[in-house]
């Protein structure tokens, strides 16, 4: 062969066998479809390849069904983390066998050898003060003992039985986050725990991923667009979200929308990755987003509601918001305070209506008062009248009417109303606040008002919620009072006012507000927000800053419109298969109710962090507040919330075993469960009983046992990490506080002079890697990796359901979570035969729940404390609900693996207040399903793949017949056709084998607010609240509309009845940062912890490929001018610290970061490149190694999130409750002193090399 003179080719006879190396690199034996059970919210479908029995690599699957030919496909959607996940199964960090902390095991084994049974042996160890202290102080250190599965689960079951027997089931808890990332695995442990009566810990608000405004304004935990719906939006504001860094797989929709012509505005203090897409970048001061948005609201109201009429906006506001409803003005000297909504119970014509306290009033142009359909009172009628809908119709007279949005022009007088200004409570710049902060100041502004005569002859002065909103925003309309004159007048909330708060020019605020509304007017609502933790994680982020976004959208008619909406993305919040998730994880098919607990409050008290909370709430009250300032500390507010039934708390009753309480009641003469409930209530009234929260540091009120799986509670999410190590786990820590400053501030919780150390007796962790939680656990059980098990996964970024399937069987001794909890359940049963031979009765106290008649617990939103004599204690009304649950501890396993009878009761199955009878599905479908087993008339699902099949079949999102049944039930309340939406898919059923073949999309159900297809089955993208807007189904709120005005007394006293702005907390003023410890060449920074590029929380952060892509250890990003000021160069080691703890990291010096702001991408753990701290050595701390990025934080609880017992302000797990608020925190940063060799020290044996100071 000749090459014809080509210089590019050569003919050679040399061997080319070396090429086989590259060919064989991509040879494989087989592949499977699976996914990643990680908290990224993207839930992608992957193909995993296996060769010689080993997982070798993965590639994204690209066979998602197309939603709409006019919208780009969901794929491609790969990411750098997911494409390297195959490193994890064989990681050196993977636990391969069960392990027990050796010092504990030795004590336990000794007791067994002495003839005790496992329960007695565990009790002998844990109740021995010295032995208990020894094994707890070993947490976080080396010293593991490899044991068998049988030995490990015996110890776990023994600990559970001892805890139940001595303290009660409400002294043990279960924590696992994000069901959507692997639903069956999530259900496994929670189902088992709830059968025992343990605490079901929330995760969503604990991760501070819950957008509280979604609950308070919309009555939804979270509703947002799937990412393909973004493409339809024509004006985007991206705020607090870094899409292409943290939503990598979906970022293509951003570039595609921009290519289509959408305008992108980015609100970000730093030049983040998403900023490069921006047409307009708004570089505001961290935490000032709420101020900027208030100015935009001012512009929108002035230009689109006053200076010109915008029919689309006003008609939308009348029908879909609570702005037209009448609000009572309360006389307060020579002024008025904003009051509650006017109710049907106030008006003679309507006072006889059922639930009249819960039906609100509008007025029309003639002055006639109307009770419109849709208020929450119609939702919970004993016999539905079909008036729970959003027609503008008088529910009593059946006449249509046109409500007045404003009384201006129809007023009888002006009323001067008091508003609160929080501008100067804290400086927007950390460290510059005077003293400990200032109280709010009063602004007086007039509103148009008219008089109303009540049924009792009383004269009330009323205005509309819209008129109050205008006054709050500073839009005067010619009315008297302290209104700004124009945009340049620096009074709240003008563009000039925001300039001093945000550092952004007033002209830019005017431009953004104007453009946003103009686009919405022209496109009928296709302006949108994409928002995330950059805003959410501030103290006021989820309740106020987010609210300003949502209100902008409501004023412009964008919510409920494809291409619009309030789109919050933090965590994987959409548990698409909601009814199955709620019922199976809660074991509601066997017993009700579960013990639902908001984790933030639990950890705040159990970890001792409340003792270090130095913040009085003086800066948070409105000027006219009278009731709540009596509870001037977060701990006091939480105690009030518990006794009024607003929030739950477990352990529940002070120094009492919930199983013994029932026995006490029977001994006192009670013969029925109803009598026991009344007896328990009386014991609270006469003071015999009290809530455990009142004395949380008493040993009998400590949480005794915790099981954690599928999450990294101790490392990733434990704000106040070092405080929790000290007080909760009883081990080494680098807490720097010299005192516990809450002493003297707290009145409702008993103060113990000696703070408890090592409160938690037993920590069990089921894990795929030795992360922080595993390292601090007492027992570690090896879990199957995502590529080694059957499961179901989905997310909020799309509407498809995927499988996890095993590419290989779990190696070594790892087990599927489901198999692990089955093992524990069998052993528990075995031991229970001796210790609980007969069924027992358990007294369960819970808060009043959302999406239940409990929403009507406390009329008029008045705070009435039964303990102070304001009202009578009534269970489920002014007091927590009381239930009696029978538990048969000898029959746990069969209940765990079979479907119980309660779901087949009338309205026995469902979620979010939508219920039906599952009997036809069970009898006609499940019992004839070849994938399931039927024994003794019950459906069994012992195998993981069987459980997955069951979950899909009882999910209305994938079973069209079940969705139709739910809609038929809903029609009775709504009074309008709804089931017609799903007639076309009534026969559709998706099986587990179907999603293994190809991803399958969910369809329309009552559990979600979006319409995913038309009557002909044509697909449409998931856009929240389209069902509310297009089919007039109400929101789950007081008015049934989007709530712009909150009339609960507590929220009015917080000055948060209307959209407002409160600056971030200044932690120097609060006391967490002691400037006396700063020293020379150090500086205070706002400490920001966004999601990172090379990890998903702490997953992948210890992952060899991702560490090579980053700097391989903890870092902090600083501005060059700040770095120069403290003599720090790029890659220098620095110490970040405050009173809560110390972190040691390397500096990344970058112009992307603004001054006075430090960025650490979370989460950073301590087992990769974390040296010893000279500062810790100087302060003689028990742990000299730098902490993780939660070392310098602690839990900060906002009283807004404790309000409850009232309409949408009602508790349900992951729907409502306190959050930890980490973005307000600050740190002092200094260059870390190094030894003579100028190297950091890692080994404790070389402690002498750490420089002395």
Short mmCIF file of C-alpha atoms in Angstrom, two decimals, residues 393-806:
data_model
loop_
_atom_site.label_atom_id
_atom_site.label_comp_id
_atom_site.label_asym_id
_atom_site.label_seq_id
_atom_site.Cartn_x
_atom_site.Cartn_y
_atom_site.Cartn_z
CA UNK A 393 -70.42 35.31 43.82
CA UNK A 394 -72.21 35.98 47.11
CA UNK A 395 -72.40 32.52 48.70
CA UNK A 396 -75.63 33.35 50.54
CA UNK A 397 -77.65 35.30 47.97
CA UNK A 398 -76.02 33.56 44.94
CA UNK A 399 -75.67 36.91 43.12
CA UNK A 400 -72.59 37.89 41.14
CA UNK A 401 -70.90 41.10 42.22
CA UNK A 402 -67.91 43.29 41.40
CA UNK A 403 -65.86 43.93 44.56
CA UNK A 404 -64.25 47.23 45.39
CA UNK A 405 -60.47 46.98 45.48
CA UNK A 406 -60.20 50.37 47.19
CA UNK A 407 -62.58 52.53 49.21
CA UNK A 408 -60.97 55.66 47.77
CA UNK A 409 -63.83 57.63 46.23
CA UNK A 410 -66.37 55.68 48.32
CA UNK A 411 -64.93 56.47 51.74
CA UNK A 412 -66.79 58.13 54.61
CA UNK A 413 -63.62 59.41 56.25
CA UNK A 414 -59.87 59.17 56.37
CA UNK A 415 -58.41 57.06 59.17
CA UNK A 416 -54.89 57.62 60.42
CA UNK A 417 -53.25 54.20 60.75
CA UNK A 418 -50.04 53.26 62.53
CA UNK A 419 -47.33 51.51 60.50
CA UNK A 420 -43.96 50.30 61.79
CA UNK A 421 -40.63 51.14 60.22
CA UNK A 422 -37.81 48.65 60.94
CA UNK A 423 -35.17 50.36 58.80
CA UNK A 424 -32.82 51.25 61.65
CA UNK A 425 -33.35 48.23 63.91
CA UNK A 426 -30.04 46.81 62.64
CA UNK A 427 -27.48 48.23 60.24
CA UNK A 428 -27.41 46.48 56.90
CA UNK A 429 -23.63 46.35 57.37
CA UNK A 430 -22.54 43.83 60.00
CA UNK A 431 -20.78 45.33 63.00
CA UNK A 432 -22.13 48.86 62.54
CA UNK A 433 -25.28 48.65 64.68
CA UNK A 434 -25.53 50.81 67.77
CA UNK A 435 -25.83 48.78 70.97
CA UNK A 436 -27.97 45.67 70.62
CA UNK A 437 -30.21 47.18 67.98
CA UNK A 438 -33.11 49.60 68.03
CA UNK A 439 -36.86 49.26 68.27
CA UNK A 440 -39.09 50.01 65.30
CA UNK A 441 -40.34 53.54 64.79
CA UNK A 442 -43.90 54.58 63.99
CA UNK A 443 -45.18 56.05 60.72
CA UNK A 444 -48.71 57.50 60.55
CA UNK A 445 -50.49 57.40 57.21
CA UNK A 446 -54.16 57.83 56.37
CA UNK A 447 -56.36 55.35 54.50
CA UNK A 448 -59.90 55.70 53.14
CA UNK A 449 -62.42 54.13 55.52
CA UNK A 450 -66.11 53.58 56.08
CA UNK A 451 -68.29 52.61 59.04
CA UNK A 452 -70.00 49.26 59.41
CA UNK A 453 -72.77 48.41 61.88
CA UNK A 454 -72.36 44.93 63.39
CA UNK A 455 -75.09 42.52 64.39
CA UNK A 456 -74.59 43.67 68.00
CA UNK A 457 -75.00 47.32 67.08
CA UNK A 458 -71.32 48.12 67.41
CA UNK A 459 -69.85 50.54 64.90
CA UNK A 460 -66.64 49.38 63.20
CA UNK A 461 -64.37 51.35 60.93
CA UNK A 462 -63.11 49.33 57.98
CA UNK A 463 -60.88 49.70 54.96
CA UNK A 464 -59.67 47.23 52.33
CA UNK A 465 -56.49 45.20 52.52
CA UNK A 466 -55.51 46.92 49.26
CA UNK A 467 -55.78 50.36 50.83
CA UNK A 468 -53.57 49.27 53.70
CA UNK A 469 -51.08 47.83 51.22
CA UNK A 470 -50.92 51.15 49.37
CA UNK A 471 -50.31 53.01 52.62
CA UNK A 472 -47.65 50.55 53.74
CA UNK A 473 -45.81 50.90 50.43
CA UNK A 474 -45.90 54.69 50.73
CA UNK A 475 -48.22 55.42 47.79
CA UNK A 476 -50.22 58.39 49.05
CA UNK A 477 -52.96 58.99 46.42
CA UNK A 478 -53.60 62.44 47.91
CA UNK A 479 -54.28 61.12 51.42
CA UNK A 480 -52.86 62.78 54.52
CA UNK A 481 -50.02 61.44 56.61
CA UNK A 482 -46.31 60.84 56.38
CA UNK A 483 -46.24 59.79 52.74
CA UNK A 484 -43.20 60.36 50.53
CA UNK A 485 -43.58 63.11 47.94
CA UNK A 486 -41.91 61.27 45.08
CA UNK A 487 -39.35 58.62 44.19
CA UNK A 488 -36.53 60.84 45.51
CA UNK A 489 -38.04 61.20 48.99
CA UNK A 490 -36.11 58.74 51.25
CA UNK A 491 -39.13 57.54 53.22
CA UNK A 492 -40.18 53.87 53.25
CA UNK A 493 -40.46 52.35 50.67
CA UNK A 494 -39.38 54.55 47.81
CA UNK A 495 -36.54 53.91 45.36
CA UNK A 496 -34.53 56.58 47.21
CA UNK A 497 -35.15 54.82 50.53
CA UNK A 498 -33.84 51.49 49.19
CA UNK A 499 -30.70 53.14 47.83
CA UNK A 500 -29.34 53.59 51.37
CA UNK A 501 -30.17 49.98 52.22
CA UNK A 502 -28.96 48.17 49.10
CA UNK A 503 -26.27 50.35 47.57
CA UNK A 504 -28.25 50.17 44.30
CA UNK A 505 -29.25 53.36 42.50
CA UNK A 506 -32.87 54.45 42.72
CA UNK A 507 -33.04 54.61 38.94
CA UNK A 508 -32.28 50.91 38.67
CA UNK A 509 -35.01 50.05 41.19
CA UNK A 510 -37.48 52.13 39.19
CA UNK A 511 -36.37 50.46 35.97
CA UNK A 512 -36.72 46.89 37.26
CA UNK A 513 -40.11 47.47 38.89
CA UNK A 514 -41.43 49.18 35.78
CA UNK A 515 -40.08 46.59 33.32
CA UNK A 516 -41.34 43.65 35.37
CA UNK A 517 -44.89 44.99 35.50
CA UNK A 518 -44.90 46.22 31.90
CA UNK A 519 -43.90 42.77 30.67
CA UNK A 520 -46.55 41.12 32.86
CA UNK A 521 -49.23 43.44 31.50
CA UNK A 522 -48.30 42.75 27.89
CA UNK A 523 -47.90 38.98 28.26
CA UNK A 524 -50.70 38.40 30.78
CA UNK A 525 -48.43 37.31 33.58
CA UNK A 526 -45.29 35.85 32.03
CA UNK A 527 -42.88 37.55 34.43
CA UNK A 528 -41.25 35.18 36.88
CA UNK A 529 -38.93 34.87 39.83
CA UNK A 530 -36.36 32.13 40.21
CA UNK A 531 -35.14 32.30 43.75
CA UNK A 532 -33.20 30.31 46.28
CA UNK A 533 -31.09 30.11 49.42
CA UNK A 534 -29.16 33.32 48.79
CA UNK A 535 -32.32 35.03 50.02
CA UNK A 536 -34.16 32.21 51.75
CA UNK A 537 -31.52 31.46 54.39
CA UNK A 538 -31.63 34.86 56.06
CA UNK A 539 -33.58 35.26 59.30
CA UNK A 540 -36.27 37.16 57.42
CA UNK A 541 -35.60 35.54 54.05
CA UNK A 542 -38.39 32.98 53.78
CA UNK A 543 -41.02 35.07 55.52
CA UNK A 544 -40.35 38.65 54.32
CA UNK A 545 -37.87 38.89 51.46
CA UNK A 546 -39.53 36.02 49.61
CA UNK A 547 -42.91 37.54 50.38
CA UNK A 548 -41.97 40.70 48.53
CA UNK A 549 -41.20 38.61 45.46
CA UNK A 550 -44.51 36.76 45.72
CA UNK A 551 -46.47 40.00 46.23
CA UNK A 552 -44.84 41.57 43.16
CA UNK A 553 -46.04 38.55 41.20
CA UNK A 554 -49.55 38.71 42.64
CA UNK A 555 -49.88 42.44 41.91
CA UNK A 556 -48.87 41.74 38.30
CA UNK A 557 -51.10 38.70 37.80
CA UNK A 558 -48.21 36.24 37.34
CA UNK A 559 -49.03 33.45 39.79
CA UNK A 560 -50.97 30.61 38.19
CA UNK A 561 -49.69 31.46 34.72
CA UNK A 562 -47.39 29.21 32.70
CA UNK A 563 -44.20 31.24 32.25
CA UNK A 564 -44.77 33.21 35.45
CA UNK A 565 -44.88 32.30 39.13
CA UNK A 566 -42.88 32.35 42.30
CA UNK A 567 -40.30 29.65 41.68
CA UNK A 568 -38.31 28.69 44.75
CA UNK A 569 -35.63 26.04 44.35
CA UNK A 570 -33.84 24.91 47.49
CA UNK A 571 -33.57 21.19 48.09
CA UNK A 572 -35.79 18.54 46.58
CA UNK A 573 -39.11 19.61 48.00
CA UNK A 574 -41.64 18.13 45.58
CA UNK A 575 -42.54 14.68 46.80
CA UNK A 576 -44.45 14.04 43.60
CA UNK A 577 -46.12 10.85 44.86
CA UNK A 578 -47.48 12.73 47.84
CA UNK A 579 -50.36 10.61 49.10
CA UNK A 580 -48.31 7.42 49.04
CA UNK A 581 -45.41 9.18 50.75
CA UNK A 582 -47.56 10.62 53.55
CA UNK A 583 -49.52 7.47 54.29
CA UNK A 584 -46.80 4.87 53.99
CA UNK A 585 -44.04 6.78 55.78
CA UNK A 586 -46.42 7.74 58.56
CA UNK A 587 -47.73 4.15 58.83
CA UNK A 588 -51.17 5.77 58.64
CA UNK A 589 -52.58 2.55 57.25
CA UNK A 590 -52.09 1.03 60.74
CA UNK A 591 -52.23 3.79 63.36
CA UNK A 592 -52.92 7.51 63.64
CA UNK A 593 -51.71 10.10 64.39
CA UNK A 594 -47.90 10.03 64.10
CA UNK A 595 -45.73 12.29 66.23
CA UNK A 596 -44.83 15.01 63.74
CA UNK A 597 -42.06 17.32 64.92
CA UNK A 598 -40.41 20.39 63.46
CA UNK A 599 -36.74 19.58 63.80
CA UNK A 600 -35.41 23.12 64.24
CA UNK A 601 -37.18 23.58 67.56
CA UNK A 602 -36.16 20.10 68.66
CA UNK A 603 -32.46 20.65 67.96
CA UNK A 604 -32.54 24.23 69.31
CA UNK A 605 -33.48 22.92 72.72
CA UNK A 606 -31.95 19.44 72.75
CA UNK A 607 -28.50 20.65 71.64
CA UNK A 608 -28.49 23.36 74.30
CA UNK A 609 -28.33 26.19 71.76
CA UNK A 610 -31.18 28.05 73.43
CA UNK A 611 -28.83 28.74 76.34
CA UNK A 612 -26.54 30.75 74.00
CA UNK A 613 -29.31 32.73 72.30
CA UNK A 614 -28.48 36.25 73.38
CA UNK A 615 -31.11 37.93 71.24
CA UNK A 616 -34.09 39.66 72.78
CA UNK A 617 -36.91 40.23 70.32
CA UNK A 618 -37.23 43.96 71.07
CA UNK A 619 -36.10 44.81 67.54
CA UNK A 620 -38.83 42.66 65.99
CA UNK A 621 -42.05 44.00 67.51
CA UNK A 622 -44.33 46.54 65.86
CA UNK A 623 -44.74 49.81 67.68
CA UNK A 624 -48.29 48.92 68.72
CA UNK A 625 -47.54 45.37 69.93
CA UNK A 626 -49.07 44.53 73.32
CA UNK A 627 -49.35 40.76 73.79
CA UNK A 628 -46.31 39.06 72.28
CA UNK A 629 -43.60 41.29 73.81
CA UNK A 630 -44.33 39.36 77.02
CA UNK A 631 -42.52 36.50 75.23
CA UNK A 632 -39.39 38.38 74.31
CA UNK A 633 -37.09 35.47 73.51
CA UNK A 634 -37.29 32.72 70.91
CA UNK A 635 -37.43 30.05 73.64
CA UNK A 636 -40.37 31.79 75.32
CA UNK A 637 -42.20 32.18 72.02
CA UNK A 638 -41.69 28.49 71.26
CA UNK A 639 -43.01 27.50 74.68
CA UNK A 640 -46.11 29.63 74.06
CA UNK A 641 -46.55 28.08 70.62
CA UNK A 642 -46.45 24.58 72.09
CA UNK A 643 -49.04 25.14 74.80
CA UNK A 644 -51.44 26.88 72.41
CA UNK A 645 -51.18 24.03 69.88
CA UNK A 646 -49.35 26.12 67.28
CA UNK A 647 -46.24 23.91 67.17
CA UNK A 648 -45.54 20.39 68.42
CA UNK A 649 -42.84 19.44 70.88
CA UNK A 650 -41.48 16.07 71.89
CA UNK A 651 -40.78 14.64 74.37
CA UNK A 652 -44.21 15.91 75.15
CA UNK A 653 -45.10 15.84 78.86
CA UNK A 654 -42.70 16.92 81.56
CA UNK A 655 -40.94 13.93 83.17
CA UNK A 656 -43.65 11.51 82.01
CA UNK A 657 -43.70 8.32 79.97
CA UNK A 658 -46.57 8.59 77.49
CA UNK A 659 -47.39 4.89 78.02
CA UNK A 660 -47.61 5.33 81.80
CA UNK A 661 -49.97 8.29 81.48
CA UNK A 662 -52.70 6.07 80.09
CA UNK A 663 -52.23 3.66 82.99
CA UNK A 664 -52.45 6.55 85.45
CA UNK A 665 -55.70 7.67 83.86
CA UNK A 666 -57.20 4.18 84.07
CA UNK A 667 -56.09 3.91 87.69
CA UNK A 668 -57.87 7.21 88.32
CA UNK A 669 -61.14 5.69 87.05
CA UNK A 670 -61.16 6.44 83.32
CA UNK A 671 -62.88 3.72 81.31
CA UNK A 672 -62.79 5.00 77.74
CA UNK A 673 -60.26 6.71 75.53
CA UNK A 674 -62.43 9.83 75.52
CA UNK A 675 -62.34 9.93 79.33
CA UNK A 676 -58.57 9.51 79.29
CA UNK A 677 -58.20 12.48 76.92
CA UNK A 678 -60.34 14.66 79.17
CA UNK A 679 -58.44 13.49 82.25
CA UNK A 680 -55.10 14.38 80.64
CA UNK A 681 -56.40 17.84 79.75
CA UNK A 682 -57.55 18.40 83.32
CA UNK A 683 -54.10 17.48 84.63
CA UNK A 684 -52.66 20.30 82.56
CA UNK A 685 -55.29 22.71 83.76
CA UNK A 686 -54.66 21.97 87.44
CA UNK A 687 -50.89 22.05 86.99
CA UNK A 688 -50.22 18.37 87.69
CA UNK A 689 -48.84 17.98 84.18
CA UNK A 690 -46.80 20.41 82.15
CA UNK A 691 -45.06 20.37 78.79
CA UNK A 692 -41.53 18.98 78.57
CA UNK A 693 -40.43 22.15 76.78
CA UNK A 694 -40.89 24.01 80.06
CA UNK A 695 -37.94 22.08 81.53
CA UNK A 696 -35.99 20.82 78.53
CA UNK A 697 -32.76 20.33 80.45
CA UNK A 698 -34.25 17.89 82.95
CA UNK A 699 -32.75 14.44 82.16
CA UNK A 700 -36.22 12.90 81.86
CA UNK A 701 -37.03 15.36 79.07
CA UNK A 702 -33.97 14.70 76.94
CA UNK A 703 -34.29 13.00 73.59
CA UNK A 704 -32.69 9.64 74.34
CA UNK A 705 -32.26 7.95 70.99
CA UNK A 706 -31.90 9.06 67.38
CA UNK A 707 -31.68 7.15 64.12
CA UNK A 708 -30.26 8.99 61.10
CA UNK A 709 -30.09 7.64 57.55
CA UNK A 710 -29.85 9.09 54.03
CA UNK A 711 -28.61 12.36 55.46
CA UNK A 712 -25.71 13.99 57.26
CA UNK A 713 -27.45 15.61 60.20
CA UNK A 714 -24.44 16.05 62.46
CA UNK A 715 -22.23 17.49 59.73
CA UNK A 716 -24.12 19.02 56.85
CA UNK A 717 -27.15 20.52 58.52
CA UNK A 718 -26.38 20.98 62.22
CA UNK A 719 -26.23 24.72 62.66
CA UNK A 720 -24.45 25.26 65.93
CA UNK A 721 -22.37 22.17 65.23
CA UNK A 722 -19.86 22.74 68.00
CA UNK A 723 -22.57 23.50 70.57
CA UNK A 724 -24.31 20.26 69.62
CA UNK A 725 -21.06 18.32 70.06
CA UNK A 726 -20.73 19.74 73.55
CA UNK A 727 -24.22 19.51 74.95
CA UNK A 728 -25.96 16.90 72.85
CA UNK A 729 -23.25 14.40 72.00
CA UNK A 730 -21.02 15.05 75.00
CA UNK A 731 -17.74 15.06 73.12
CA UNK A 732 -14.82 17.31 72.15
CA UNK A 733 -15.66 20.71 70.65
CA UNK A 734 -14.24 24.17 70.03
CA UNK A 735 -17.01 26.32 71.54
CA UNK A 736 -15.51 29.66 72.63
CA UNK A 737 -18.34 31.08 74.78
CA UNK A 738 -17.22 32.06 78.28
CA UNK A 739 -20.81 32.12 79.53
CA UNK A 740 -24.32 31.07 78.59
CA UNK A 741 -25.90 34.45 77.85
CA UNK A 742 -29.59 33.47 77.71
CA UNK A 743 -29.73 33.39 81.49
CA UNK A 744 -32.09 36.13 82.60
CA UNK A 745 -33.61 36.52 79.14
CA UNK A 746 -35.80 33.39 79.20
CA UNK A 747 -38.87 33.16 81.42
CA UNK A 748 -40.97 30.29 80.09
CA UNK A 749 -38.26 27.60 80.22
CA UNK A 750 -36.64 26.42 83.45
CA UNK A 751 -32.99 27.42 83.77
CA UNK A 752 -30.56 24.84 85.18
CA UNK A 753 -27.38 26.39 86.51
CA UNK A 754 -25.38 23.38 85.36
CA UNK A 755 -25.93 22.84 81.64
CA UNK A 756 -26.30 19.18 80.64
CA UNK A 757 -23.49 17.50 78.70
CA UNK A 758 -24.12 14.47 76.48
CA UNK A 759 -27.91 14.52 76.48
CA UNK A 760 -28.35 12.02 73.63
CA UNK A 761 -27.87 8.42 74.79
CA UNK A 762 -27.74 6.55 71.51
CA UNK A 763 -27.12 7.56 67.89
CA UNK A 764 -27.61 5.05 65.08
CA UNK A 765 -26.54 5.81 61.53
CA UNK A 766 -27.23 3.87 58.33
CA UNK A 767 -24.82 5.23 55.73
CA UNK A 768 -22.99 4.82 52.42
CA UNK A 769 -19.95 6.72 53.66
CA UNK A 770 -18.18 7.62 56.89
CA UNK A 771 -19.34 11.21 56.97
CA UNK A 772 -19.61 13.38 60.07
CA UNK A 773 -22.81 11.74 61.27
CA UNK A 774 -21.24 8.28 61.01
CA UNK A 775 -18.09 9.46 62.78
CA UNK A 776 -20.11 10.72 65.72
CA UNK A 777 -22.54 7.78 65.84
CA UNK A 778 -22.58 4.89 68.31
CA UNK A 779 -23.63 2.32 65.71
CA UNK A 780 -22.95 2.52 61.96
CA UNK A 781 -24.81 0.19 59.59
CA UNK A 782 -23.56 -0.12 55.99
CA UNK A 783 -26.17 0.94 53.43
CA UNK A 784 -26.60 0.04 49.79
CA UNK A 785 -25.45 2.71 47.35
CA UNK A 786 -27.83 4.28 44.83
CA UNK A 787 -26.64 1.89 42.11
CA UNK A 788 -27.27 -1.16 44.28
CA UNK A 789 -30.97 -1.09 45.12
CA UNK A 790 -34.54 -0.79 43.92
CA UNK A 791 -36.19 2.52 44.66
CA UNK A 792 -38.16 5.41 43.19
CA UNK A 793 -36.82 8.92 42.63
CA UNK A 794 -38.11 12.23 41.27
CA UNK A 795 -37.62 15.93 41.83
CA UNK A 796 -39.07 19.40 41.52
CA UNK A 797 -37.18 20.36 38.36
CA UNK A 798 -39.26 18.06 36.15
CA UNK A 799 -42.39 15.92 36.37
CA UNK A 800 -40.94 12.51 35.56
CA UNK A 801 -40.61 9.51 37.85
CA UNK A 802 -37.48 7.36 37.68
CA UNK A 803 -36.36 4.09 39.20
CA UNK A 804 -33.25 3.23 41.08
CA UNK A 805 -32.30 -0.33 40.10
CA UNK A 806 -29.33 -2.44 41.19
#
